[in-house]
mmCIF file of C-alpha atoms and ligand atoms in Angstrom:
data_model
loop_
_atom_site.group_PDB
_atom_site.id
_atom_site.type_symbol
_atom_site.label_atom_id
_atom_site.label_comp_id
_atom_site.label_asym_id
_atom_site.label_seq_id
_atom_site.Cartn_x
_atom_site.Cartn_y
_atom_site.Cartn_z
ATOM 1 C CA MET M 1 0.000 0.000 0.000
ATOM 2 C CA LYS M 2 1.145 3.507 -0.793
ATOM 3 C CA SER M 3 2.219 5.664 2.130
ATOM 4 C CA ASN M 4 -0.155 8.328 3.412
ATOM 5 C CA LEU M 5 2.039 11.004 1.902
ATOM 6 C CA ALA M 6 1.965 9.500 -1.589
ATOM 7 C CA ASN M 7 -1.814 9.171 -1.313
ATOM 8 C CA ILE M 8 -2.163 12.790 -0.196
ATOM 9 C CA LYS M 9 -0.053 13.899 -3.168
ATOM 10 C CA LYS M 10 -2.302 11.953 -5.517
ATOM 11 C CA ALA M 11 -5.396 13.473 -3.893
ATOM 12 C CA ILE M 12 -3.992 17.005 -4.310
ATOM 13 C CA LYS M 13 -3.162 16.365 -7.972
ATOM 14 C CA LEU M 14 -6.699 15.143 -8.740
ATOM 15 C CA LEU M 15 -8.371 17.968 -6.786
ATOM 16 C CA LYS M 16 -6.258 20.553 -8.648
ATOM 17 C CA LEU M 17 -7.387 18.979 -11.924
ATOM 18 C CA GLY M 18 -10.999 19.667 -10.840
ATOM 19 C CA GLU M 19 -11.828 16.078 -9.936
ATOM 20 C CA CYS M 20 -14.054 14.849 -7.142
ATOM 21 C CA ILE M 21 -12.535 12.335 -4.686
ATOM 22 C CA ALA M 22 -13.499 10.760 -1.350
ATOM 23 C CA ILE M 23 -11.730 11.901 1.823
ATOM 24 C CA PRO M 24 -11.774 10.518 5.368
ATOM 25 C CA THR M 25 -13.035 12.617 8.262
ATOM 26 C CA GLU M 26 -13.546 11.736 11.910
ATOM 27 C CA THR M 27 -17.339 11.940 11.431
ATOM 28 C CA VAL M 28 -17.959 10.217 8.072
ATOM 29 C CA TYR M 29 -16.201 10.088 4.681
ATOM 30 C CA GLY M 30 -16.783 13.081 2.375
ATOM 31 C CA LEU M 31 -17.055 13.456 -1.389
ATOM 32 C CA ALA M 32 -14.719 16.389 -1.945
ATOM 33 C CA ALA M 33 -14.002 18.935 -4.683
ATOM 34 C CA ASN M 34 -12.534 22.447 -5.009
ATOM 35 C CA ALA M 35 -15.131 24.738 -3.389
ATOM 36 C CA TYR M 36 -14.041 27.617 -5.660
ATOM 37 C CA SER M 37 -14.773 25.710 -8.880
ATOM 38 C CA ASP M 38 -18.303 25.441 -10.340
ATOM 39 C CA LYS M 39 -17.263 22.631 -12.615
ATOM 40 C CA ALA M 40 -15.648 20.526 -9.882
ATOM 41 C CA CYS M 41 -18.596 21.026 -7.488
ATOM 42 C CA LYS M 42 -21.129 20.060 -10.143
ATOM 43 C CA LYS M 43 -19.411 16.671 -10.270
ATOM 44 C CA ILE M 44 -20.269 16.092 -6.588
ATOM 45 C CA PHE M 45 -23.991 16.624 -7.232
ATOM 46 C CA LYS M 46 -23.945 14.389 -10.276
ATOM 47 C CA LEU M 47 -22.057 11.551 -8.607
ATOM 48 C CA LYS M 48 -24.176 11.627 -5.461
ATOM 49 C CA LYS M 49 -27.469 12.176 -7.313
ATOM 50 C CA ARG M 50 -28.037 15.063 -4.921
ATOM 51 C CA PRO M 51 -30.787 17.646 -5.507
ATOM 52 C CA LYS M 52 -29.251 20.983 -6.579
ATOM 53 C CA ASN M 53 -31.096 22.884 -3.835
ATOM 54 C CA ASN M 54 -29.219 21.039 -1.077
ATOM 55 C CA PRO M 55 -26.100 23.124 -0.283
ATOM 56 C CA LEU M 56 -22.733 21.629 0.655
ATOM 57 C CA ILE M 57 -20.477 22.002 3.708
ATOM 58 C CA VAL M 58 -17.111 23.600 2.965
ATOM 59 C CA HIS M 59 -14.069 22.208 4.799
ATOM 60 C CA TYR M 60 -11.157 24.439 5.837
ATOM 61 C CA PHE M 61 -7.785 23.880 7.484
ATOM 62 C CA ASP M 62 -8.296 26.747 9.951
ATOM 63 C CA HIS M 63 -10.007 30.082 10.605
ATOM 64 C CA LYS M 64 -7.280 32.025 8.744
ATOM 65 C CA ASP M 65 -8.403 30.396 5.503
ATOM 66 C CA LEU M 66 -12.068 31.097 6.282
ATOM 67 C CA ILE M 67 -11.769 34.842 6.829
ATOM 68 C CA LYS M 68 -11.871 35.464 3.040
ATOM 69 C CA ASP M 69 -15.255 33.786 2.765
ATOM 70 C CA CYS M 70 -17.262 34.402 5.958
ATOM 71 C CA ASN M 71 -17.918 36.905 8.721
ATOM 72 C CA PHE M 72 -17.090 35.677 12.224
ATOM 73 C CA ASN M 73 -18.984 36.509 15.422
ATOM 74 C CA ASN M 74 -18.400 35.879 19.130
ATOM 75 C CA ASP M 75 -20.297 32.595 19.302
ATOM 76 C CA PHE M 76 -18.237 31.303 16.397
ATOM 77 C CA ILE M 77 -14.966 32.315 18.037
ATOM 78 C CA LYS M 78 -15.922 30.597 21.332
ATOM 79 C CA LEU M 79 -17.029 27.344 19.714
ATOM 80 C CA TYR M 80 -14.135 27.327 17.272
ATOM 81 C CA THR M 81 -11.615 27.823 20.073
ATOM 82 C CA ASN M 82 -13.081 24.969 22.103
ATOM 83 C CA PHE M 83 -14.046 22.377 19.515
ATOM 84 C CA CYS M 84 -12.130 22.893 16.282
ATOM 85 C CA PRO M 85 -10.873 20.977 14.516
ATOM 86 C CA GLY M 86 -13.807 18.695 15.330
ATOM 87 C CA PRO M 87 -17.328 17.413 14.603
ATOM 88 C CA ILE M 88 -19.194 20.744 14.404
ATOM 89 C CA THR M 89 -20.434 22.673 11.343
ATOM 90 C CA PHE M 90 -21.230 26.399 11.496
ATOM 91 C CA ILE M 91 -23.703 28.281 9.341
ATOM 92 C CA LEU M 92 -22.252 31.765 8.859
ATOM 93 C CA ASP M 93 -22.857 34.812 6.645
ATOM 94 C CA LEU M 94 -21.052 34.523 3.348
ATOM 95 C CA LYS M 95 -18.965 37.566 2.378
ATOM 96 C CA LYS M 96 -20.059 39.322 -0.809
ATOM 97 C CA ASN M 97 -16.627 39.023 -2.423
ATOM 98 C CA SER M 98 -16.145 35.344 -1.501
ATOM 99 C CA LYS M 99 -14.998 33.087 -4.335
ATOM 100 C CA ILE M 100 -17.050 30.103 -3.094
ATOM 101 C CA SER M 101 -18.886 28.573 -6.046
ATOM 102 C CA LYS M 102 -22.622 29.356 -6.339
ATOM 103 C CA VAL M 103 -23.065 25.635 -6.983
ATOM 104 C CA VAL M 104 -22.014 24.978 -3.361
ATOM 105 C CA THR M 105 -24.439 27.432 -1.773
ATOM 106 C CA ASN M 106 -27.344 27.160 -4.208
ATOM 107 C CA LYS M 107 -26.970 30.987 -4.325
ATOM 108 C CA LYS M 108 -27.725 31.287 -0.572
ATOM 109 C CA LYS M 109 -26.120 34.130 1.394
ATOM 110 C CA SER M 110 -24.976 31.724 4.099
ATOM 111 C CA LEU M 111 -22.255 29.090 4.131
ATOM 112 C CA ALA M 112 -21.856 25.850 6.114
ATOM 113 C CA VAL M 113 -18.233 25.496 7.265
ATOM 114 C CA ARG M 114 -16.325 22.802 9.096
ATOM 115 C CA PHE M 115 -12.760 22.097 10.243
ATOM 116 C CA PRO M 116 -12.321 18.321 10.234
ATOM 117 C CA LYS M 117 -9.927 16.724 12.698
ATOM 118 C CA HIS M 118 -8.826 13.627 10.789
ATOM 119 C CA PRO M 119 -5.011 14.002 10.475
ATOM 120 C CA ILE M 120 -4.823 12.849 6.833
ATOM 121 C CA THR M 121 -7.504 15.281 5.710
ATOM 122 C CA ARG M 122 -5.962 18.053 7.799
ATOM 123 C CA ASN M 123 -2.691 17.476 6.015
ATOM 124 C CA LEU M 124 -4.514 17.552 2.676
ATOM 125 C CA LEU M 125 -6.356 20.798 3.535
ATOM 126 C CA LYS M 126 -3.123 22.423 4.650
ATOM 127 C CA LYS M 127 -1.440 21.716 1.338
ATOM 128 C CA VAL M 128 -4.125 21.814 -1.337
ATOM 129 C CA GLY M 129 -4.541 25.600 -1.529
ATOM 130 C CA PHE M 130 -8.358 25.885 -1.585
ATOM 131 C CA PRO M 131 -11.239 24.823 0.674
ATOM 132 C CA LEU M 132 -13.046 21.581 -0.083
ATOM 133 C CA ALA M 133 -16.786 21.299 -0.559
ATOM 134 C CA ALA M 134 -17.835 17.859 0.660
ATOM 135 C CA PRO M 135 -21.124 16.188 1.484
ATOM 136 C CA SER M 136 -21.129 12.749 3.053
ATOM 137 C CA ALA M 137 -19.785 10.172 0.587
ATOM 138 C CA ASN M 138 -22.917 8.063 0.145
ATOM 139 C CA LEU M 139 -25.684 7.998 -2.430
ATOM 140 C CA SER M 140 -28.298 10.648 -1.631
ATOM 141 C CA SER M 141 -30.670 9.638 1.233
ATOM 142 C CA LYS M 142 -28.712 6.483 2.103
ATOM 143 C CA VAL M 143 -26.549 5.587 5.109
ATOM 144 C CA SER M 144 -23.274 7.564 5.267
ATOM 145 C CA ALA M 145 -19.898 5.926 4.617
ATOM 146 C CA VAL M 146 -17.524 5.362 7.543
ATOM 147 C CA CYS M 147 -14.717 3.541 5.734
ATOM 148 C CA SER M 148 -13.254 3.411 2.230
ATOM 149 C CA SER M 149 -15.025 0.156 1.344
ATOM 150 C CA ASP M 150 -18.425 1.779 2.100
ATOM 151 C CA VAL M 151 -17.595 4.525 -0.402
ATOM 152 C CA LYS M 152 -16.576 1.974 -3.025
ATOM 153 C CA GLU M 153 -19.755 0.003 -2.358
ATOM 154 C CA ASP M 154 -21.870 3.064 -3.223
ATOM 155 C CA PHE M 155 -19.881 4.522 -6.117
ATOM 156 C CA GLY M 156 -17.776 1.686 -7.541
ATOM 157 C CA LYS M 157 -15.553 2.791 -10.427
ATOM 158 C CA LYS M 158 -17.433 6.092 -10.780
ATOM 159 C CA ILE M 159 -15.218 7.599 -8.118
ATOM 160 C CA LYS M 160 -11.673 8.481 -9.246
ATOM 161 C CA PHE M 161 -9.947 8.024 -5.888
ATOM 162 C CA VAL M 162 -10.681 7.266 -2.239
ATOM 163 C CA LEU M 163 -8.110 8.665 0.169
ATOM 164 C CA GLU M 164 -7.664 5.886 2.746
ATOM 165 C CA GLY M 165 -8.056 6.985 6.368
ATOM 166 C CA GLY M 166 -9.329 3.915 8.231
ATOM 167 C CA LYS M 167 -12.669 3.805 10.021
ATOM 168 C CA SER M 168 -14.133 7.180 11.044
ATOM 169 C CA SER M 169 -13.650 7.529 14.801
ATOM 170 C CA ILE M 170 -17.008 9.233 15.550
ATOM 171 C CA GLY M 171 -19.166 7.588 12.887
ATOM 172 C CA LEU M 172 -22.015 10.149 12.818
ATOM 173 C CA GLU M 173 -22.140 13.403 10.846
ATOM 174 C CA SER M 174 -21.180 16.703 12.471
ATOM 175 C CA THR M 175 -23.569 18.747 14.615
ATOM 176 C CA ILE M 176 -24.800 21.730 12.558
ATOM 177 C CA ILE M 177 -25.351 25.051 14.329
ATOM 178 C CA ASP M 178 -26.656 28.201 12.664
ATOM 179 C CA LEU M 179 -24.874 31.155 14.286
ATOM 180 C CA ARG M 180 -26.248 33.998 12.155
ATOM 181 C CA ASN M 181 -28.802 35.061 14.770
ATOM 182 C CA LYS M 182 -29.755 33.249 17.964
ATOM 183 C CA PRO M 183 -27.788 29.967 17.977
ATOM 184 C CA LYS M 184 -29.902 27.262 16.390
ATOM 185 C CA ILE M 185 -29.113 23.560 16.052
ATOM 186 C CA LEU M 186 -30.104 22.318 12.580
ATOM 187 C CA ARG M 187 -28.752 18.787 12.922
ATOM 188 C CA LEU M 188 -27.789 16.774 15.995
ATOM 189 C CA GLY M 189 -24.473 15.049 15.476
ATOM 190 C CA GLY M 190 -20.980 14.171 16.628
ATOM 191 C CA LEU M 191 -20.689 16.985 19.176
ATOM 192 C CA ALA M 192 -23.256 16.591 21.969
ATOM 193 C CA LEU M 193 -25.525 19.490 22.986
ATOM 194 C CA PRO M 194 -24.436 19.780 26.640
ATOM 195 C CA ASP M 195 -20.859 20.397 25.437
ATOM 196 C CA ILE M 196 -22.035 23.255 23.202
ATOM 197 C CA LYS M 197 -24.277 24.703 25.927
ATOM 198 C CA LYS M 198 -21.363 24.868 28.341
ATOM 199 C CA ILE M 199 -19.491 27.159 25.962
ATOM 200 C CA ILE M 200 -22.195 29.517 24.725
ATOM 201 C CA ASN M 201 -24.068 30.607 27.751
ATOM 202 C CA LYS M 202 -27.394 31.355 26.093
ATOM 203 C CA LYS M 203 -30.540 29.625 25.003
ATOM 204 C CA ILE M 204 -29.971 27.359 22.030
ATOM 205 C CA ILE M 205 -32.902 26.717 19.736
ATOM 206 C CA ILE M 206 -33.195 23.159 18.455
ATOM 207 C CA GLU M 207 -34.745 23.049 15.034
ATOM 208 C CA ASN M 208 -34.196 19.430 14.366
ATOM 209 C CA ASN M 209 -37.779 18.828 13.350
ATOM 210 C CA PRO M 210 -37.809 16.785 10.128
ATOM 211 C CA SER M 211 -40.786 18.764 8.810
ATOM 212 C CA LYS M 212 -38.858 22.059 8.850
ATOM 213 C CA ILE M 213 -36.406 22.567 6.052
ATOM 214 C CA SER M 214 -33.919 25.321 6.855
ATOM 215 C CA SER M 215 -31.299 22.625 6.263
ATOM 216 C CA PRO M 216 -32.622 20.908 3.141
ATOM 217 C CA GLY M 217 -30.701 17.712 3.787
ATOM 218 C CA GLN M 218 -32.675 17.212 6.962
ATOM 219 C CA PHE M 219 -35.707 15.863 5.114
ATOM 220 C CA LYS M 220 -37.269 12.657 6.346
ATOM 221 C CA PHE M 221 -36.210 9.438 4.595
ATOM 222 C CA HIS M 222 -32.563 10.134 5.239
ATOM 223 C CA TYR M 223 -29.891 7.758 6.444
ATOM 224 C CA SER M 224 -31.814 4.718 5.302
ATOM 225 C CA PRO M 225 -30.271 1.259 4.962
ATOM 226 C CA GLY M 226 -33.007 0.513 2.398
ATOM 227 C CA ILE M 227 -35.103 -1.801 4.616
ATOM 228 C CA PRO M 228 -37.819 -0.983 7.170
ATOM 229 C CA ILE M 229 -36.760 -0.161 10.724
ATOM 230 C CA ARG M 230 -38.971 -0.342 13.841
ATOM 231 C CA LEU M 231 -37.800 1.593 16.877
ATOM 232 C CA ASN M 232 -38.052 0.541 20.539
ATOM 233 C CA SER M 233 -39.114 -2.941 19.484
ATOM 234 C CA LYS M 234 -38.242 -6.598 19.729
ATOM 235 C CA PRO M 235 -37.938 -8.809 16.669
ATOM 236 C CA ILE M 236 -41.188 -10.493 15.686
ATOM 237 C CA LYS M 237 -39.384 -13.462 14.215
ATOM 238 C CA ASP M 238 -35.872 -14.855 13.719
ATOM 239 C CA GLN M 239 -35.849 -13.544 10.161
ATOM 240 C CA GLU M 240 -35.810 -9.996 11.479
ATOM 241 C CA ALA M 241 -32.500 -8.431 12.554
ATOM 242 C CA TYR M 242 -32.347 -7.139 16.139
ATOM 243 C CA LEU M 243 -30.142 -4.121 16.771
ATOM 244 C CA LEU M 244 -28.963 -3.946 20.381
ATOM 245 C CA ILE M 245 -27.285 -1.092 22.182
ATOM 246 C CA ARG M 246 -25.081 -3.549 24.119
ATOM 247 C CA LYS M 247 -23.890 -7.093 23.614
ATOM 248 C CA GLN M 248 -26.031 -9.675 25.388
ATOM 249 C CA LYS M 249 -24.798 -12.857 27.057
ATOM 250 C CA LYS M 250 -26.812 -14.965 24.666
ATOM 251 C CA MET M 251 -26.484 -13.549 21.181
ATOM 252 C CA LYS M 252 -28.705 -15.181 18.553
ATOM 253 C CA LYS M 253 -27.750 -15.251 14.873
ATOM 254 C CA ASN M 254 -30.033 -12.304 14.050
ATOM 255 C CA TYR M 255 -28.709 -10.138 16.927
ATOM 256 C CA TYR M 256 -26.313 -7.265 16.196
ATOM 257 C CA PHE M 257 -24.769 -5.116 18.930
ATOM 258 C CA LEU M 258 -23.577 -1.515 18.707
ATOM 259 C CA SER M 259 -21.314 -1.588 21.771
ATOM 260 C CA ARG M 260 -19.952 -4.107 24.241
ATOM 261 C CA ASN M 261 -21.123 -2.336 27.418
ATOM 262 C CA GLY M 262 -23.690 0.226 26.291
ATOM 263 C CA ASP M 263 -21.128 2.964 25.610
ATOM 264 C CA LEU M 264 -22.934 5.491 23.391
ATOM 265 C CA LYS M 265 -19.803 6.780 21.632
ATOM 266 C CA GLU M 266 -18.852 3.246 20.666
ATOM 267 C CA ALA M 267 -22.443 2.694 19.505
ATOM 268 C CA ALA M 268 -22.351 5.820 17.312
ATOM 269 C CA LYS M 269 -19.112 4.663 15.736
ATOM 270 C CA ASN M 270 -20.645 1.309 14.836
ATOM 271 C CA LEU M 271 -24.139 2.447 13.811
ATOM 272 C CA TYR M 272 -23.791 2.902 10.037
ATOM 273 C CA SER M 273 -21.461 -0.045 9.469
ATOM 274 C CA THR M 274 -23.855 -2.315 11.403
ATOM 275 C CA LEU M 275 -26.846 -1.123 9.350
ATOM 276 C CA ARG M 276 -24.890 -1.838 6.165
ATOM 277 C CA LYS M 277 -23.907 -5.284 7.492
ATOM 278 C CA ILE M 278 -27.524 -6.193 8.329
ATOM 279 C CA LYS M 279 -28.571 -5.270 4.787
ATOM 280 C CA LYS M 280 -25.724 -7.342 3.328
ATOM 281 C CA ASP M 281 -26.704 -10.293 5.516
ATOM 282 C CA ASN M 282 -29.992 -10.127 3.660
ATOM 283 C CA TYR M 283 -32.392 -9.286 6.473
ATOM 284 C CA LYS M 284 -35.577 -7.643 5.207
ATOM 285 C CA SER M 285 -36.319 -5.568 8.325
ATOM 286 C CA ILE M 286 -34.721 -4.366 11.566
ATOM 287 C CA ALA M 287 -36.098 -4.068 15.105
ATOM 288 C CA VAL M 288 -34.133 -1.630 17.275
ATOM 289 C CA GLU M 289 -33.850 -1.843 21.051
ATOM 290 C CA LYS M 290 -34.531 1.414 22.977
ATOM 291 C CA ILE M 291 -31.413 3.568 22.953
ATOM 292 C CA PRO M 292 -30.765 6.081 25.794
ATOM 293 C CA ASN M 293 -31.592 9.584 24.564
ATOM 294 C CA LYS M 294 -28.616 11.390 26.122
ATOM 295 C CA GLY M 295 -25.272 12.710 24.841
ATOM 296 C CA ILE M 296 -24.540 11.345 21.396
ATOM 297 C CA GLY M 297 -27.447 8.897 21.937
ATOM 298 C CA ARG M 298 -29.746 11.742 20.820
ATOM 299 C CA ALA M 299 -28.009 11.874 17.451
ATOM 300 C CA ILE M 300 -28.184 8.065 17.148
ATOM 301 C CA ASN M 301 -31.944 8.173 17.825
ATOM 302 C CA ASP M 302 -32.344 11.051 15.369
ATOM 303 C CA ARG M 303 -30.724 9.045 12.552
ATOM 304 C CA LEU M 304 -32.687 5.888 13.378
ATOM 305 C CA PHE M 305 -35.909 7.873 13.518
ATOM 306 C CA ARG M 306 -35.312 9.339 10.063
ATOM 307 C CA ALA M 307 -34.326 5.931 8.706
ATOM 308 C CA SER M 308 -37.482 4.405 10.219
ATOM 309 C CA ASN M 309 -39.719 6.825 8.348
ATOM 310 C CA LEU M 310 -39.243 4.634 5.316
ATOM 311 C CA ASN M 311 -41.970 2.512 6.896
ATOM 312 C CA GLU M 312 -44.519 5.174 6.124
ATOM 313 C CA ASN M 313 -44.075 4.809 2.376
HETATM 314 O O1 TXA T 1 -19.812 15.347 9.287
HETATM 315 C C1 TXA T 1 -20.226 15.965 8.310
HETATM 316 O O2 TXA T 1 -20.851 17.043 8.419
HETATM 317 C C2 TXA T 1 -19.993 15.357 6.929
HETATM 318 C C3 TXA T 1 -18.469 15.364 6.651
HETATM 319 C C4 TXA T 1 -18.115 14.844 5.296
HETATM 320 O O3 TXA T 1 -17.986 16.658 6.851
HETATM 321 N N1 TXA T 1 -20.701 16.053 5.911
HETATM 322 C C5 TXA T 1 -22.039 15.986 5.757
HETATM 323 O O4 TXA T 1 -22.513 16.665 4.658
HETATM 324 O O5 TXA T 1 -22.762 15.368 6.510
HETATM 325 P P1 TXA T 1 -23.987 16.471 4.079
HETATM 326 O O6 TXA T 1 -24.005 17.259 2.817
HETATM 327 O O7 TXA T 1 -24.299 15.054 3.976
HETATM 328 O O8 TXA T 1 -24.889 17.204 5.125
HETATM 329 C C6 TXA T 1 -24.781 18.611 5.225
HETATM 330 C C7 TXA T 1 -26.056 19.225 5.678
HETATM 331 C C8 TXA T 1 -27.192 19.059 4.685
HETATM 332 O O9 TXA T 1 -28.334 18.711 5.431
HETATM 333 C C9 TXA T 1 -27.346 20.457 4.086
HETATM 334 O O10 TXA T 1 -28.674 20.736 3.716
HETATM 335 C C10 TXA T 1 -26.907 21.331 5.239
HETATM 336 O O11 TXA T 1 -25.825 20.631 5.814
HETATM 337 N N2 TXA T 1 -26.419 22.662 4.788
HETATM 338 C C11 TXA T 1 -25.389 22.927 3.978
HETATM 339 N N3 TXA T 1 -25.265 24.258 3.766
HETATM 340 C C12 TXA T 1 -26.236 24.845 4.495
HETATM 341 C C13 TXA T 1 -26.645 26.200 4.712
HETATM 342 N N4 TXA T 1 -26.004 27.209 4.138
HETATM 343 N N5 TXA T 1 -27.708 26.423 5.514
HETATM 344 C C14 TXA T 1 -28.356 25.404 6.134
HETATM 345 N N6 TXA T 1 -28.018 24.095 5.973
HETATM 346 C C15 TXA T 1 -26.985 23.823 5.166
HETATM 347 MG MG1 MG T 2 -25.344 13.307 4.095
#
């Protein structure tokens, strides 16, 4: 296998040529392209079959690179200082003279920005010379990819290159917070709410309601493994997969566990890969045990709830 450095060089070469490649992050893998190039960003939408009205997150090495594109405010500075690089995405005002492609923002006046922590992608961002627009590297509305083989499973030969970075350590997408007015959570994710609350000492609105669409990608029917999911349930029969929060003493063939001892971070890390595995093992439906709704457990429940809405159709 090529060394990380050789792989990073290859990634930089392709990105400079206006190609779209997959990159590892600590949350999930991303499908990345030059955020300043219309042509490169259009490739992301085409490859992912993503509706054009769903804007992309732009990934930066640090705040010094961002100053050209967005206005900062105090809440941003506090959260950035405490949590970046890390699993949080900020919605900020886009500067008028920013070079960010209109394809990225769908001509919105705001921009979603993130500073990923994964060391390989940090190294890439430091060297590549432009920010990277990147949605999660999965087909639109499906389960996100947490390792390079997931990306290949979804895109096959259509993707030019997957930068190898091992399994994503968090395994759920970033928490999205809109900081343009009163702080508002648009998506629960890798950074838990109590951590954010500790830093910005004001009321935080949670607009995580699937029926509201200030973040278009928050529609229902997201994060679906492609088979029906029932929450807080037991399997009706052995042919149904049973997703457990912790390993049980007696594990039947159709039982899948997210963590050994009920650790929610471990469960988050394993969630998407376990859903993919259940599908591959050919189960036609999944019953999910009740999962504690605290810390990152809230984000796990949010994803499972959206995935379970497939039942309604
Ligand atoms: O962890 C993550 O956030 C991953 C990694 C690759 O960084 N990315 C990710 O991107 O989850 P994506 O595109 O799958 O989800 C981004 C969400 C979408 O729901 C999109 O609608 C929303 O962010 N979004 C992007 N720009 C926005 C904006 N200006 N205002 C409101 N929502 C925005
Ligand atoms: Mg996504």
